[in-house]
Coordinates of C-alpha atoms in Angstrom, one line a residue:
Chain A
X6 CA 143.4 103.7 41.8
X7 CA 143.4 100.3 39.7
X8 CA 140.4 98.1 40.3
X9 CA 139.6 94.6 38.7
X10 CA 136.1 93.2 38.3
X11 CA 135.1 89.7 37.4
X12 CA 131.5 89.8 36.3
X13 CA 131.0 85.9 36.6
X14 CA 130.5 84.5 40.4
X15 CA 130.2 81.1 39.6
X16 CA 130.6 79.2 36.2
X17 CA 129.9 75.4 35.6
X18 CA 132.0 73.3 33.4
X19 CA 131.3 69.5 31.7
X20 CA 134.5 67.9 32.7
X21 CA 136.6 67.4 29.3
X22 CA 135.1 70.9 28.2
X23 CA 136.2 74.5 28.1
X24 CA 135.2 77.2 30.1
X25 CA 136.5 80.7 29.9
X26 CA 137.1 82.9 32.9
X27 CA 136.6 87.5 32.3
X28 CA 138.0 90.0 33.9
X29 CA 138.2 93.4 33.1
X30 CA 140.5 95.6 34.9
X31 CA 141.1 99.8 35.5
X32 CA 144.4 101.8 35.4
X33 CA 146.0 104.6 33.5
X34 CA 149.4 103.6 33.6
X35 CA 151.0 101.5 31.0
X36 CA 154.0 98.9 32.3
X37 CA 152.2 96.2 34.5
X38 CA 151.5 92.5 34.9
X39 CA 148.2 90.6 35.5
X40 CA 147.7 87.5 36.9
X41 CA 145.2 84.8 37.4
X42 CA 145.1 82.8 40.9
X43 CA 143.6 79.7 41.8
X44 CA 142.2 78.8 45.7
X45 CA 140.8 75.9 46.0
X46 CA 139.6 75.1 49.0
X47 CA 142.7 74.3 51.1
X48 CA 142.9 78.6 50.4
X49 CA 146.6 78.5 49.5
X50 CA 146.7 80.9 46.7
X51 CA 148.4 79.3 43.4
X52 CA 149.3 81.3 40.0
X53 CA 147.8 79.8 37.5
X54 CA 149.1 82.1 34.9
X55 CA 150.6 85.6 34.2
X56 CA 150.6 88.0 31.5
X57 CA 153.1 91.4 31.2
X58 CA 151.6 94.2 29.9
X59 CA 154.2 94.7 26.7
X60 CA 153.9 91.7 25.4
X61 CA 151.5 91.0 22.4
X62 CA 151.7 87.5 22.8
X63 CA 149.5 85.6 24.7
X64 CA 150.7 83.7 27.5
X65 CA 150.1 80.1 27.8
X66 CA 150.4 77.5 30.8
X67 CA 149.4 73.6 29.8
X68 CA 145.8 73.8 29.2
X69 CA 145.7 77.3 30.7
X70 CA 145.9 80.4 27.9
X71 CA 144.7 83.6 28.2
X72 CA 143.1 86.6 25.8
X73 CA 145.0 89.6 26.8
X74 CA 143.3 92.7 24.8
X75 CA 145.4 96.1 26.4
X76 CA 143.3 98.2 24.5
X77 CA 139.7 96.8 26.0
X78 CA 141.8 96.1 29.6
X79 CA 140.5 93.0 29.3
X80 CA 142.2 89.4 30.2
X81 CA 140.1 86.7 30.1
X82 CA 141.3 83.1 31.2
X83 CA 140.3 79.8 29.2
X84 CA 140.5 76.4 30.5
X85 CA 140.4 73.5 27.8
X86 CA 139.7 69.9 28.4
X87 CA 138.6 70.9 32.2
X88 CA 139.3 68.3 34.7
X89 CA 137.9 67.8 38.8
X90 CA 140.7 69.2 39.8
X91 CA 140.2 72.2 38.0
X92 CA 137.3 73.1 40.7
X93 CA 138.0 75.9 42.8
X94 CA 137.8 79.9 42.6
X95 CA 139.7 81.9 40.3
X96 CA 141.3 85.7 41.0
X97 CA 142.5 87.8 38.3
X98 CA 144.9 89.9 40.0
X99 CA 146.5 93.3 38.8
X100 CA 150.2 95.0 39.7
X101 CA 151.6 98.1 38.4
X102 CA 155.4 97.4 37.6
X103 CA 155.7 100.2 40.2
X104 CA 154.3 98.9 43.2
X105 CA 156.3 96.1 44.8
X106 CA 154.5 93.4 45.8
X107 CA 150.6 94.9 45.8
X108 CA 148.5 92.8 43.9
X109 CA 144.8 94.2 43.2
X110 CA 142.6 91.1 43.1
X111 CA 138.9 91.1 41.8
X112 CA 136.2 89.3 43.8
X113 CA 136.7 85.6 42.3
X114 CA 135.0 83.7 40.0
X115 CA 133.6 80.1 41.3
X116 CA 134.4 76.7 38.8
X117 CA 132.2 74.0 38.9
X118 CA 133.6 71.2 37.1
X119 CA 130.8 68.5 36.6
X120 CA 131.8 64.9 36.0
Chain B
X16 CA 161.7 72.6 50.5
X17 CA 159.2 74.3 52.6
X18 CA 156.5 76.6 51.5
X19 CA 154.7 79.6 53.5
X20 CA 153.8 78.4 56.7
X21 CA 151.3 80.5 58.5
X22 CA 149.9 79.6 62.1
X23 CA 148.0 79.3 64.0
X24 CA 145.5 78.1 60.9
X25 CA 141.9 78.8 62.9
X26 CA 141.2 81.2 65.9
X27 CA 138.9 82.8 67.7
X28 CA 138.7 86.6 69.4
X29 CA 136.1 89.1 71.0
X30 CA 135.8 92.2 70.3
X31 CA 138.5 94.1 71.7
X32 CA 140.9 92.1 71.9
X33 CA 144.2 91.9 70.2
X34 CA 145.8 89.0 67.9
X35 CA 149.2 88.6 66.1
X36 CA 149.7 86.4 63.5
X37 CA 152.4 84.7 62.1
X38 CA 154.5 83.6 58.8
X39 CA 157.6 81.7 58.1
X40 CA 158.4 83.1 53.9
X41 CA 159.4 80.2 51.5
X42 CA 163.2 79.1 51.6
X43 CA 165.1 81.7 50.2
X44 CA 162.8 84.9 50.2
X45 CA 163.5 88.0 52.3
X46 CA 160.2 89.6 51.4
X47 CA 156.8 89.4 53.1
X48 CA 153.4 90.4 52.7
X49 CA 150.3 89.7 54.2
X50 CA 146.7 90.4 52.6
X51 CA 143.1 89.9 54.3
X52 CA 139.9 88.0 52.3
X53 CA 137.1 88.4 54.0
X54 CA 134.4 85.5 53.0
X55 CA 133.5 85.6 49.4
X56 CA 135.7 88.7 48.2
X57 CA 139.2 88.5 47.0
X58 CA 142.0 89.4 49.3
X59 CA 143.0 92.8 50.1
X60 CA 146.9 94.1 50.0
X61 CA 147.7 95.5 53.9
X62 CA 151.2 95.9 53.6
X63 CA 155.0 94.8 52.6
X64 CA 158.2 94.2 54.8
X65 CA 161.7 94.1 53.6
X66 CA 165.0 93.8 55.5
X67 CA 162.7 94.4 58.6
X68 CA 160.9 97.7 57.5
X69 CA 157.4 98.1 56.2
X70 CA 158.0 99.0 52.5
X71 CA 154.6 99.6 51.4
X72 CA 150.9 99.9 52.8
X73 CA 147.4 99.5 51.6
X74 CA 144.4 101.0 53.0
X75 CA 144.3 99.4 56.4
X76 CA 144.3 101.6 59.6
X77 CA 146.6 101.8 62.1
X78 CA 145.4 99.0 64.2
X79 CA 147.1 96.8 61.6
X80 CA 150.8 96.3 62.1
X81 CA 153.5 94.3 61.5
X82 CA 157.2 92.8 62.0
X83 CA 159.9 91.5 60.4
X84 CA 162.6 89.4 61.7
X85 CA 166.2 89.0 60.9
X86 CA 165.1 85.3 59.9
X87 CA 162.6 86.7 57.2
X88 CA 159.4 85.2 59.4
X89 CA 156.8 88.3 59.7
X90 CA 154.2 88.8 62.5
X91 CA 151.1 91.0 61.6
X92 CA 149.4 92.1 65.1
X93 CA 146.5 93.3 65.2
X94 CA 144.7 95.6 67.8
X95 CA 141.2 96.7 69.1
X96 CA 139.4 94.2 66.7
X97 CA 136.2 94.4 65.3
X98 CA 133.6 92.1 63.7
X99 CA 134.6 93.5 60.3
X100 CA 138.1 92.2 61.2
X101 CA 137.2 88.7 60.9
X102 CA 138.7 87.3 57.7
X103 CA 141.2 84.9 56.0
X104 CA 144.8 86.4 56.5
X105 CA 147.3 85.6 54.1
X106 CA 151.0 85.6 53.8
X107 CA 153.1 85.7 50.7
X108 CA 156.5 85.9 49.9
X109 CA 159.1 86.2 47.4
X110 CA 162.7 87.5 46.8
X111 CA 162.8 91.1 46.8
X112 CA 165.3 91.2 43.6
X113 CA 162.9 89.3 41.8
X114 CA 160.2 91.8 42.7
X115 CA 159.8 92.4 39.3
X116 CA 159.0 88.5 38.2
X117 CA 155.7 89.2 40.1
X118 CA 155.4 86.0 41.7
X119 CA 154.0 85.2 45.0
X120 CA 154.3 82.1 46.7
X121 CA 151.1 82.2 49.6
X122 CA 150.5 80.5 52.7
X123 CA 147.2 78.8 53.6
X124 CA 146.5 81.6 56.1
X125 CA 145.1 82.7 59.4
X126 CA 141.4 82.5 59.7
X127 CA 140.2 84.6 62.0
X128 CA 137.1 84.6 63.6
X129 CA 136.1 88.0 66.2
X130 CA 132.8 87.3 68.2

C-alpha cells in the first residue's frame, strides 16, 4: 500500500520570504500523480499544485513550484515571496494512475506566515 | 457556478446512533467521493460512486455506506457510530472521463461530532 509522510507539523514563514514544504512518499508502481492541497481554515480542500509522475519537468503554479525527485520519492513544495494568505495547512497527496479517484494524503504540514 | 455543497456543515450524535450526510458534486461532474479527517490527520479515502454504484472503497467497515442519485448528489450514511467516528467528512467531485486529470474539486464538509 502507498503511504505519504510529511515530517514537518508546523513551519513558520517571514511574510515576503520562502518556505519549502517535504514530503516523501511509498509505492512500487511507476505511472502516478502527486499533489499538494491547501485547507485553510474554512476546510475546503484546494490544489495548490500537481506533478505526473513521467514528467521530468517540474511543475510550476505562480509562486508555487515544486522539487519532484522520482528516484528519492520525494516532492517537496516551495512557496516564494509568502504572503497572509498563504497561512493554512498543506497535504501532499498521492494517486496511482490506476485507482480512480483515491487520493493517499499525508498528515499535513501547518504554515505560519508572520507579518 | 456552484461548487461542492455539503450539509448540514456541524452536527451532533451519541453513540449509537445513525447519521447520513449529504453532497451536491460541482456543475457538470457525475463522480463523487467522500473522505473522513479526523482532527489533525489528513483525510482518509472511504469510497467512490459513479452512475449510481460504488466504484471503489477504502478501508472503512461496513457501517459506512453510501448513495448516488440520478442528479449526481451523493448521501454517505452512516450506522452504529462510535466516538472514533467523529471527524470532518468531505465530499469531492469531478467528471469521471477526466478521471485521469486527477483533479478534485471538495466541499467544506460535514463535521461530525458523536458524544
Amino acid at each position: 500500500a502507498q503511504t505519504v509522510t510529511q515530517s514537518q507539523p508546523e513551519m513558520s514563514v517571514q511574510e515576503a520570504e520562502t518556505v519549502t514544504l517535504s514530503c516523501t512518499y511509498d509505492t512500487s508502481e511507476s505511472d502516478y500523480y502527486l499533489f499538494w492541497y491547501k485547507q485553510p481554515p474554512s476546510r475546503q480542500m484546494i490544489l495548490v499544485i500537481r506533478q505526473e509522475a513521467y514528467k521530468q519537468q517540474n511543475a510550476t503554479e505562480n509562486r508555487f513550484s515544486v522539487n519532484f525527485q522520482k528516484a528519492a520519492k520525494s516532492f517537496s513544495l516551495k512557496i516564494s515571496d509568502s504572503q497572509l494568505g498563504d497561512a493554512a495547512m498543506y497535504f501532499c497527496a498521492y494517486r496511482s494512475k490506476a485507482a480512480g479517484n483515491k487520493l493517499t494524503f499525508g498528515g499535513g504540514t501547518r504554515v505560519l506566515v508572520k507579518p | 457556478d456552484a461548487g461542492v455543497t455539503q450539509s448540514p456543515t456541524h452536527l451532533i450524535k451519541t453513540r449509537g446512533q445513525q447519521v447520513t450526510l449529504r453532497c451536491s458534486p460541482k456543475s457538470g461532474h457525475d463522480t463523487v467521493s467522500w473522505y473522513q479527517q479526523a482532527l489533525g490527520q489528513g483525510p482518509q479515502f472511504i469510497f467512490q460512486y459513479y452512475e449510481e454504484e460504488e466504484r471503489q472503497r477504502g478501508n472503512f467497515p461496513d457501517r459506512f455506506s453510501g448513495h448516488q442519485f440520478p442528479n449526481y448528489s451523493s448521501e454517505l450514511n452512516v450506522n452504529a457510530l462510535l466516538l472514533g467516528d467523529s471527524a470532518l467528512y468531505l465530499c469531492a467531485s469531478s467528471l469521471w472521463t477526466a478521471v485521469d486529470s486527477g483533479e478534485l474539486f471538495f466541499g467544506e464538509g460535514s463535521r461530525l461530532t458523536v458524544l
